[in-house]
Coordinates of C-alpha atoms and ligand atoms in Angstrom, one line a residue:
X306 CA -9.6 -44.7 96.0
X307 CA -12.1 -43.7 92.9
X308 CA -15.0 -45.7 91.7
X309 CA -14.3 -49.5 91.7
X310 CA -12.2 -50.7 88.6
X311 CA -10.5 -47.2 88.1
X312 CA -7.3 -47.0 90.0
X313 CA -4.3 -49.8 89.3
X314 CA -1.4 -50.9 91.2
X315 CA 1.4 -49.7 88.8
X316 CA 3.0 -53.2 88.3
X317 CA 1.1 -56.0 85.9
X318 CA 1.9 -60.0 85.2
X319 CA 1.9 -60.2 81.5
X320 CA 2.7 -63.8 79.5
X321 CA 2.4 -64.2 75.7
X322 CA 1.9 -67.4 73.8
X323 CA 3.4 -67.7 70.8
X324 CA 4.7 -70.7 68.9
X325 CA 2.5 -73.4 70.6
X326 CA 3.9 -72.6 74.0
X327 CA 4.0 -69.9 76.7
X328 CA 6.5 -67.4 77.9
X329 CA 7.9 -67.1 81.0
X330 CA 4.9 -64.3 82.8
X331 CA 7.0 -61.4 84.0
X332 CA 6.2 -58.8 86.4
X333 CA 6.4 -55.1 84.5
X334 CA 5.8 -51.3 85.7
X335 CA 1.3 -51.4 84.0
X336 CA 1.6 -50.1 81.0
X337 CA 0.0 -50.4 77.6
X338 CA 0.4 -53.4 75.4
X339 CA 1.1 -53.6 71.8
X340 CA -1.7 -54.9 70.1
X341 CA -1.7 -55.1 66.2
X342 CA -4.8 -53.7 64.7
X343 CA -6.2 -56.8 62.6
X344 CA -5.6 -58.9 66.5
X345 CA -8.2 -61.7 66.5
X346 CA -9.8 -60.2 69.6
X347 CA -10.5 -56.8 68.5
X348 CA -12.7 -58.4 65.6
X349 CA -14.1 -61.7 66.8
X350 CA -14.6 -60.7 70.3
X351 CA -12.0 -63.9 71.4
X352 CA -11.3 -62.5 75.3
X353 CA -12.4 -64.1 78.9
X354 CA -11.3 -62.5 82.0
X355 CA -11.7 -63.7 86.1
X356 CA -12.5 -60.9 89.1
X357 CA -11.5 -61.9 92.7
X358 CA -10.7 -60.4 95.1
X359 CA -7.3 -60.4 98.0
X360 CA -8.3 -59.0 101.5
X361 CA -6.1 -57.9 104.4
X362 CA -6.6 -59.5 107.5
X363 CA -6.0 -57.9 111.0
X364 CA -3.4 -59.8 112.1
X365 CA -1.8 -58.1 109.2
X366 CA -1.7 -61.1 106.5
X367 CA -3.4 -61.1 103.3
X368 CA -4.7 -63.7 101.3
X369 CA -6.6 -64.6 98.0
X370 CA -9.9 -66.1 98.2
X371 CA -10.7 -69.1 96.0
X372 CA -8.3 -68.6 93.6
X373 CA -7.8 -72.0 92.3
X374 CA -11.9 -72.1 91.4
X375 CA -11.0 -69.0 89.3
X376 CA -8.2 -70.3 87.6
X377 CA -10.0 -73.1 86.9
X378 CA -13.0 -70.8 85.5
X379 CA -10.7 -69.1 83.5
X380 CA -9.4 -72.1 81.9
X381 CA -13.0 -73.3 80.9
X382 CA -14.0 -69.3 79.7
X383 CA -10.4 -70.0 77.0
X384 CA -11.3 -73.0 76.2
X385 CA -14.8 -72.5 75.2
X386 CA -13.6 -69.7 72.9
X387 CA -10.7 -71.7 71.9
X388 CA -7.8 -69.7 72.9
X389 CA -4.5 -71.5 74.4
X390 CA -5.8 -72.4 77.7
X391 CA -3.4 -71.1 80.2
X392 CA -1.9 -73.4 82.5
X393 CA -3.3 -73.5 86.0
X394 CA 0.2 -73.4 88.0
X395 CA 1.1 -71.0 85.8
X396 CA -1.9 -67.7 85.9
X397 CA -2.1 -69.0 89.7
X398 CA 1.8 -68.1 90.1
X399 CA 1.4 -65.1 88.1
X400 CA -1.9 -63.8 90.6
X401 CA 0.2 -64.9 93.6
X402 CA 3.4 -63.1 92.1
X403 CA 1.6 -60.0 91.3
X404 CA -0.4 -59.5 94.4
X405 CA 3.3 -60.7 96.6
X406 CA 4.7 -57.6 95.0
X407 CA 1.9 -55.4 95.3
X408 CA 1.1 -56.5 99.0
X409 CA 1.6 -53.0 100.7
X410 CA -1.3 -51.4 98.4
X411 CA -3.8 -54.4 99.7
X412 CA -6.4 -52.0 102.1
X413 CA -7.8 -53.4 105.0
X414 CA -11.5 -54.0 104.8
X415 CA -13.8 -53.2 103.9
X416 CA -12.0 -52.2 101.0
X417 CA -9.6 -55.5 99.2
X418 CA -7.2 -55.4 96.2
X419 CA -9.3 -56.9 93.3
X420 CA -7.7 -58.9 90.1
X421 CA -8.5 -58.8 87.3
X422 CA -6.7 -62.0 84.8
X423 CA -7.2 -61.0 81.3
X424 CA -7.2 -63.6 78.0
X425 CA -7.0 -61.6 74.6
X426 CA -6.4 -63.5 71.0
X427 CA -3.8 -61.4 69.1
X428 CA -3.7 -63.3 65.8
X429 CA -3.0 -61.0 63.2
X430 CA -5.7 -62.0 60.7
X431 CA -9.1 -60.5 60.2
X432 CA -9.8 -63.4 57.9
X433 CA -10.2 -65.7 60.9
X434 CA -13.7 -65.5 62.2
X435 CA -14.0 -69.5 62.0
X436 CA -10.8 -70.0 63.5
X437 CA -9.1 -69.6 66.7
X438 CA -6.1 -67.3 67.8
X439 CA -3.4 -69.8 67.8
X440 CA -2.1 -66.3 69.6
X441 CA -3.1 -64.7 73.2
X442 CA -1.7 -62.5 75.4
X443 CA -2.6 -63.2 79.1
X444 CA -2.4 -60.7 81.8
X445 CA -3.2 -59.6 85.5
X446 CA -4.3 -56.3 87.0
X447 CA -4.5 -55.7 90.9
X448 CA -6.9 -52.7 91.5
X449 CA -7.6 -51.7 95.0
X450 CA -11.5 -51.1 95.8
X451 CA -13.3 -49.4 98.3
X452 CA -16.7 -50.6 99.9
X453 CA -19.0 -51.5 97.5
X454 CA -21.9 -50.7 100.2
X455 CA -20.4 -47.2 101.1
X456 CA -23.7 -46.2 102.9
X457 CA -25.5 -49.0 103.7
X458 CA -26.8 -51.9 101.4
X459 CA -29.6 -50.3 100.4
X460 CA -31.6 -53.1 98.5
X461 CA -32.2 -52.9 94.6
X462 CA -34.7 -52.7 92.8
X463 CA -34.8 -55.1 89.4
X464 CA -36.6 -55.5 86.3
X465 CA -37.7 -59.4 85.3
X466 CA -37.4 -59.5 81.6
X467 CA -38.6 -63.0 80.9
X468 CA -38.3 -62.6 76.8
X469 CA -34.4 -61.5 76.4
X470 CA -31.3 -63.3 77.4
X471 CA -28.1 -62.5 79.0
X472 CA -26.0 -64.3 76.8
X473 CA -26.4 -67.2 74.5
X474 CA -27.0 -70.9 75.7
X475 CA -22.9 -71.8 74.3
X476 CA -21.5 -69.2 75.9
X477 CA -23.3 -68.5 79.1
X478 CA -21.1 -69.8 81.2
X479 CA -18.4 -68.2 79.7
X480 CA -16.4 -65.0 81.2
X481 CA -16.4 -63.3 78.0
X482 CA -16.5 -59.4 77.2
X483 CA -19.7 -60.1 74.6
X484 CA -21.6 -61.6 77.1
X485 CA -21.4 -57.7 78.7
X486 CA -22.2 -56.2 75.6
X487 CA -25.2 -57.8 75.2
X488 CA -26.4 -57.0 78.5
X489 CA -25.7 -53.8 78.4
X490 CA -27.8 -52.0 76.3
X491 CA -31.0 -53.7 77.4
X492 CA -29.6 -52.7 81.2
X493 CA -29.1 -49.3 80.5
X494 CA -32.6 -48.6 78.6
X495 CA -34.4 -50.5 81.9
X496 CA -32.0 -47.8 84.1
X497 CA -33.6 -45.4 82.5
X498 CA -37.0 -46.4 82.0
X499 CA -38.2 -48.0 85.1
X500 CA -35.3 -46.7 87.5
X501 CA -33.8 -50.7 88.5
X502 CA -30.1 -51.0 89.3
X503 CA -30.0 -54.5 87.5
X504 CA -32.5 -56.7 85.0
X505 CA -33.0 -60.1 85.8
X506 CA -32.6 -62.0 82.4
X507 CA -35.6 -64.9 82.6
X508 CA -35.8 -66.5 78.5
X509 CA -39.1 -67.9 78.6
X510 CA -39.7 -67.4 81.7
X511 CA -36.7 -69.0 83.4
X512 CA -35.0 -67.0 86.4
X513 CA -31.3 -66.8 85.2
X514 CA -29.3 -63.8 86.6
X515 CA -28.6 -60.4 85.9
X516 CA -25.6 -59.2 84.2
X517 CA -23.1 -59.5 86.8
X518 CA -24.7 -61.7 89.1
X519 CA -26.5 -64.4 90.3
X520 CA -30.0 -64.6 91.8
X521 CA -31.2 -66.2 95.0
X522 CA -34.3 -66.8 96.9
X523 CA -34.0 -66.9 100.4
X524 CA -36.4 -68.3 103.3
X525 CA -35.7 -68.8 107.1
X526 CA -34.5 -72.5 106.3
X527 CA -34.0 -72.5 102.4
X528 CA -31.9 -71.2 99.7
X529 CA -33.3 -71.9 95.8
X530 CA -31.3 -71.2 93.3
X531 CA -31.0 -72.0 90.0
X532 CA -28.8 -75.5 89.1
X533 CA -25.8 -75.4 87.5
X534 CA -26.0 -75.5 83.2
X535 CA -24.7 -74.0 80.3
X536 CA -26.8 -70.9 80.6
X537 CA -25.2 -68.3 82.8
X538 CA -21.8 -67.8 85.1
X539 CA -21.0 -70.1 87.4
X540 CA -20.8 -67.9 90.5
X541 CA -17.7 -68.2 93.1
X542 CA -19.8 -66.2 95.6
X543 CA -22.9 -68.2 94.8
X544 CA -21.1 -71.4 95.4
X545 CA -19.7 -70.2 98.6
X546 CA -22.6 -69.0 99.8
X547 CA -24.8 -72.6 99.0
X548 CA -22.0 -73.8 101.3
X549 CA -21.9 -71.6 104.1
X550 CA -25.8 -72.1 103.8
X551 CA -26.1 -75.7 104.2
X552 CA -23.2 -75.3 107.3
X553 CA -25.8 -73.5 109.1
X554 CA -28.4 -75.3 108.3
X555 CA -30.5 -74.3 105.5
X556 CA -31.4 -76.8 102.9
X557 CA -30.4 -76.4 99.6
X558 CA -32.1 -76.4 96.5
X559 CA -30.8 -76.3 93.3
X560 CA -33.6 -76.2 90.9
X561 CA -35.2 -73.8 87.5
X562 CA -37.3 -71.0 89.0
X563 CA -40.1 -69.9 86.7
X564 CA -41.0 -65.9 86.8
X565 CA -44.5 -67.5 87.9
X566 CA -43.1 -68.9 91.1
X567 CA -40.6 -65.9 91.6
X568 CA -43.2 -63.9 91.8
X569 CA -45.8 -65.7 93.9
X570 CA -42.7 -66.1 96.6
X571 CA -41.1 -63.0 97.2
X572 CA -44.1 -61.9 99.4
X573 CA -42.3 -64.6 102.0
X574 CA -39.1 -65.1 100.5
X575 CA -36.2 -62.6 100.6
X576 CA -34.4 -62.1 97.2
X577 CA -30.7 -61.2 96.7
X578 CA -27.7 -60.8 94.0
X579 CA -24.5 -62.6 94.8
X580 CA -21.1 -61.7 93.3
X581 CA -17.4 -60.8 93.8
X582 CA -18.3 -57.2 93.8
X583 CA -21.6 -56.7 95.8
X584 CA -21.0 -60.1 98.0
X585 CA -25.0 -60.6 98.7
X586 CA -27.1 -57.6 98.0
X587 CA -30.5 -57.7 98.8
X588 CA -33.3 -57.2 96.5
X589 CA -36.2 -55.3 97.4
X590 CA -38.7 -54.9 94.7
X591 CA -39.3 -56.5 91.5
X592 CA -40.5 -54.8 88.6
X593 CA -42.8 -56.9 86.0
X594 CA -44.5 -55.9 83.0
X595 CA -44.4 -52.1 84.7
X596 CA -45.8 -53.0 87.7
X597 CA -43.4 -53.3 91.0
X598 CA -43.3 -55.9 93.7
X599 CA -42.0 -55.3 96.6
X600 CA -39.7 -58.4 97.9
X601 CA -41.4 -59.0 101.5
X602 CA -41.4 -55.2 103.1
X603 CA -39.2 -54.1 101.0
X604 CA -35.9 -53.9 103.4
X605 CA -32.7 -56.1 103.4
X606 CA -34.0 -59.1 104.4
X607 CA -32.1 -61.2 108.0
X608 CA -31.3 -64.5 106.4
X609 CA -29.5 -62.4 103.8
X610 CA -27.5 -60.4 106.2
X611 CA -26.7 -63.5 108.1
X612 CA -25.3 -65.3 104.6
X613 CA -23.4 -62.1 104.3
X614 CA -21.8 -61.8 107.3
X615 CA -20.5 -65.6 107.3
X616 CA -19.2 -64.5 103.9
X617 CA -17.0 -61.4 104.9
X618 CA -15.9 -63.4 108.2
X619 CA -14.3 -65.9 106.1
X620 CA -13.1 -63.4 103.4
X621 CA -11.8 -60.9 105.4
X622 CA -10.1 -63.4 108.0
X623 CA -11.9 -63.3 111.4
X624 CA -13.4 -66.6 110.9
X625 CA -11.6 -70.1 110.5
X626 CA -11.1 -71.0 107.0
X627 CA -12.6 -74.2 107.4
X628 CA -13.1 -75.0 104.1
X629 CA -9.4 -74.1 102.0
X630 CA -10.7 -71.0 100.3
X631 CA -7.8 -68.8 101.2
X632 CA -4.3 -68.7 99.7
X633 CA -1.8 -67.1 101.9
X634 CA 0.3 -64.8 100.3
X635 CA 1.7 -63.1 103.6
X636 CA 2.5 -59.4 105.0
Ligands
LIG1586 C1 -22.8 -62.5 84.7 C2 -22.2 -62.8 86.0 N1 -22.9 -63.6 86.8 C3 -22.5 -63.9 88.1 C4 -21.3 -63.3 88.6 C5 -20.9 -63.7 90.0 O1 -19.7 -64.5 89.9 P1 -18.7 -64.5 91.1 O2 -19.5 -64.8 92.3 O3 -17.7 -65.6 90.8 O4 -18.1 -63.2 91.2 C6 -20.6 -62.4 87.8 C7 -19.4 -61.7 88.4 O5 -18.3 -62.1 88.1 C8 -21.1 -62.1 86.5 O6 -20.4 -61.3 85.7

C-alpha cells in the first residue's frame, strides 16, 4: 500500500468557483490541475484541507466516519481565510460521490480509505495579499492506508517546548497548510536533536498539541484536556474520544494544562496523542529542557488502550453506532 498519503484512488471530485457561484463537482480520472502561476494560493498561502477516514466493515459495508463534523470544519478553515465557503450538501455529496465510486479499493481494517478535501484560492493576482480569492478550486482525494501501528503502538516520546507555538492565536484552529509549515522545522530539528516523534507546542507554558494532534491526560476515572479556543485544531478524534469517555464513565475535564502540572502528573497519569491518523497513541516519555520523563512506566498505558479500542469498534463497525457518526455509503 506504501507509506500513508502516497498511493491514490485514480478518480478525484473536483468543483471550481467562479463568478460568485460554484460548479457542478464532477467525478474525473486524478490528474493534475491547472493552476496559473500568480494563483492567490501559491503566494498568500490561502488553502485549508479536512483528513477522515471511510472503513470497511465485515458485513461487507463501508461507511464514513463523522463526516458532517468535517464538512463543517472545513467550512470554518475557508471561512477564516476568506475563501468561498463551500456548501455543506455540496463537499458532503462530493466525499460520498467519490468514495461510492471508489468503494472496491476501501481495505478492510486495519487499513481504511482516507480523504483528503482540498480548498486552494486561484485568483490570478499576486497583488492581493490583503484580499481574498474571490476564486478556489475545491477538491477530494481517496488514498487507501495501511495500519498506522504496523508493529505495535509503541509509545512516543515528545519534546515540551513551552516558548514556540504551533500556529498563531487567529489561525489555530484553522486546517491550513501554514499552520504545517510552521511546525515543521521546529519538529524536524527536535527529531534530530533529542530523538521525539512529535513536540508538544506549550506558549507560555500552556499544553496545546503537537503538530498533528491533540494531547490528553489520562487517569483510571479522568480525561483532561485542554478546552475548546482559538488556539489549536479542534480534533474529530478528540471529540469522540471525550464522548466515548464520559459513556464509560470517566469524568471529563476540559480545562488549560500548565507544563508545571503536566509534568507533576505523568508520574500517575497516562499521556496520549489523538488524531485521524494515529487514533490514540500513547505517550511514554516527555522530554523537558533536555531532561526525559518517563509517563508512568513508560508503556502504553490501559485506560488508553481501552479509549482506543471503543474507538476502532465504532469506526470499523463491530460496535452499534449509537451516536450517528457513520454515513453509510454501501458495498
Ligand atoms: C494540528 C492538528 N491537531 C489535531 C489533529 C487531530 O484532528 P482529528 O482528530 O480531527 O484528525 C490534527 C489532525 O488532523 C492536526 O493536524
Amino acid at each position: 500500500m506504501g507509506p500513508f498519503g502516497t498511493v491514490f484512488c485514480d478518480q478525484f471530485s473536483i468543483a471550481r468557483f467562479a463568478g460568485g457561484s460554484w460548479e457542478s463537482p464532477a467525478i474525473r480520472p486524478l490528474a493534475p490541475i491547472p493552476l496559473h502561476p500568480a494563483a492567490h494560493v501559491l503566494h498568500y498561502a490561502s488553502s485549508c484541507f479536512e483528513g477522515f477516514k471511510a472503513y470497511r466493515r465485515e458485513d461487507g459495508g463501508a461507511h464514513i466516519f463523522r463526516l458532517q463534523d468535517h464538512v463543517e470544519r472545513m467550512q470554518k478553515s475557508a471561512g477564516s481565510l476568506r475563501l468561498p465557503v463551500p456548501d455543506a450538501d455540496m463537499l458532503a455529496s462530493m466525499v460520498v460521490d467519490l468514495v461510492r465510486h471508489v468503494a472496491d479499493e476501501i481495505p478492510p481494517p486495519p487499513s481504511s480509505l482516507y480523504l483528503r478535501p482540498t480548498l486552494i484560492g486561484t485568483l490570478e493576482n499576486i497583488g492581493a495579499a490583503a484580499s481574498p480569492s474571490t476564486e478556489a478550486t475545491l477538491f477530494v482525494l481517496a488514498s487507501p492506508v495501511g495500519d498506522y501501528f504496523q508493529g505495535g503502538t509503541k509509545p512516543l516520546k515528545v519534546l515540551v517546548d513551552d516558548t514556540r507555538s504551533r500556529s498563531t492565536e487567529q489561525l489555530g484552529s484553522t486546517k491550513t497548510g501554514g499552520n504545517y509549515a510552521a511546525a515543521l522545522g521546529p519538529t524536524l530539528d527536535a527529531k534530530a536533536k533529542y530523538g521525539v516523534a512529535q513536540i508538544l507546542f506549550c506558549p507560555n507554558g500552556d499544553v496545546q498539541e503537537t503538530g498533528a494532534s491533540n494531547f490528553l491526560l489520562i487517569s483510571d476515572d479522568e480525561i483532561i484536556t485542554k478546552p475548546l479556543d482559538s488556539t489549536f485544531l479542534h480534533g474529530v478524534t478528540r471529540a469522540s474520544v471525550l464522548q466515548l469517555g464520559a459513556d464509560l464513565g470517566y469524568t471529563i475535564h476540559e480545562r488549560n494544562i500548565s507544563v508545571d502540572e503536566l509534568l507533576g502528573k505523568v508520574s500517575g497519569f497516562e499521556a496520549a496523542l489523538s488524531g485521524t491518523a494515529a487514533c490514540l497513541t500513547p505517550v511514554g516519555a516527555l522530554v523537558y529542557r533536555d531532561r526525559e520523563i518517563p509517563v508512568r512506566d513508560g508503556g502504553s498505558g490501559p485506560n488508553t488502550e481501552r479509549l482506543r479500542d471503543a474507538l476502532q469498534d465504532i469506526q470499523y463497525g463491530r460496535a452499534p453506532d449509537i451516536h450517528g457518526w457513520r454515513t453509510d455509503v454501501g458495498r
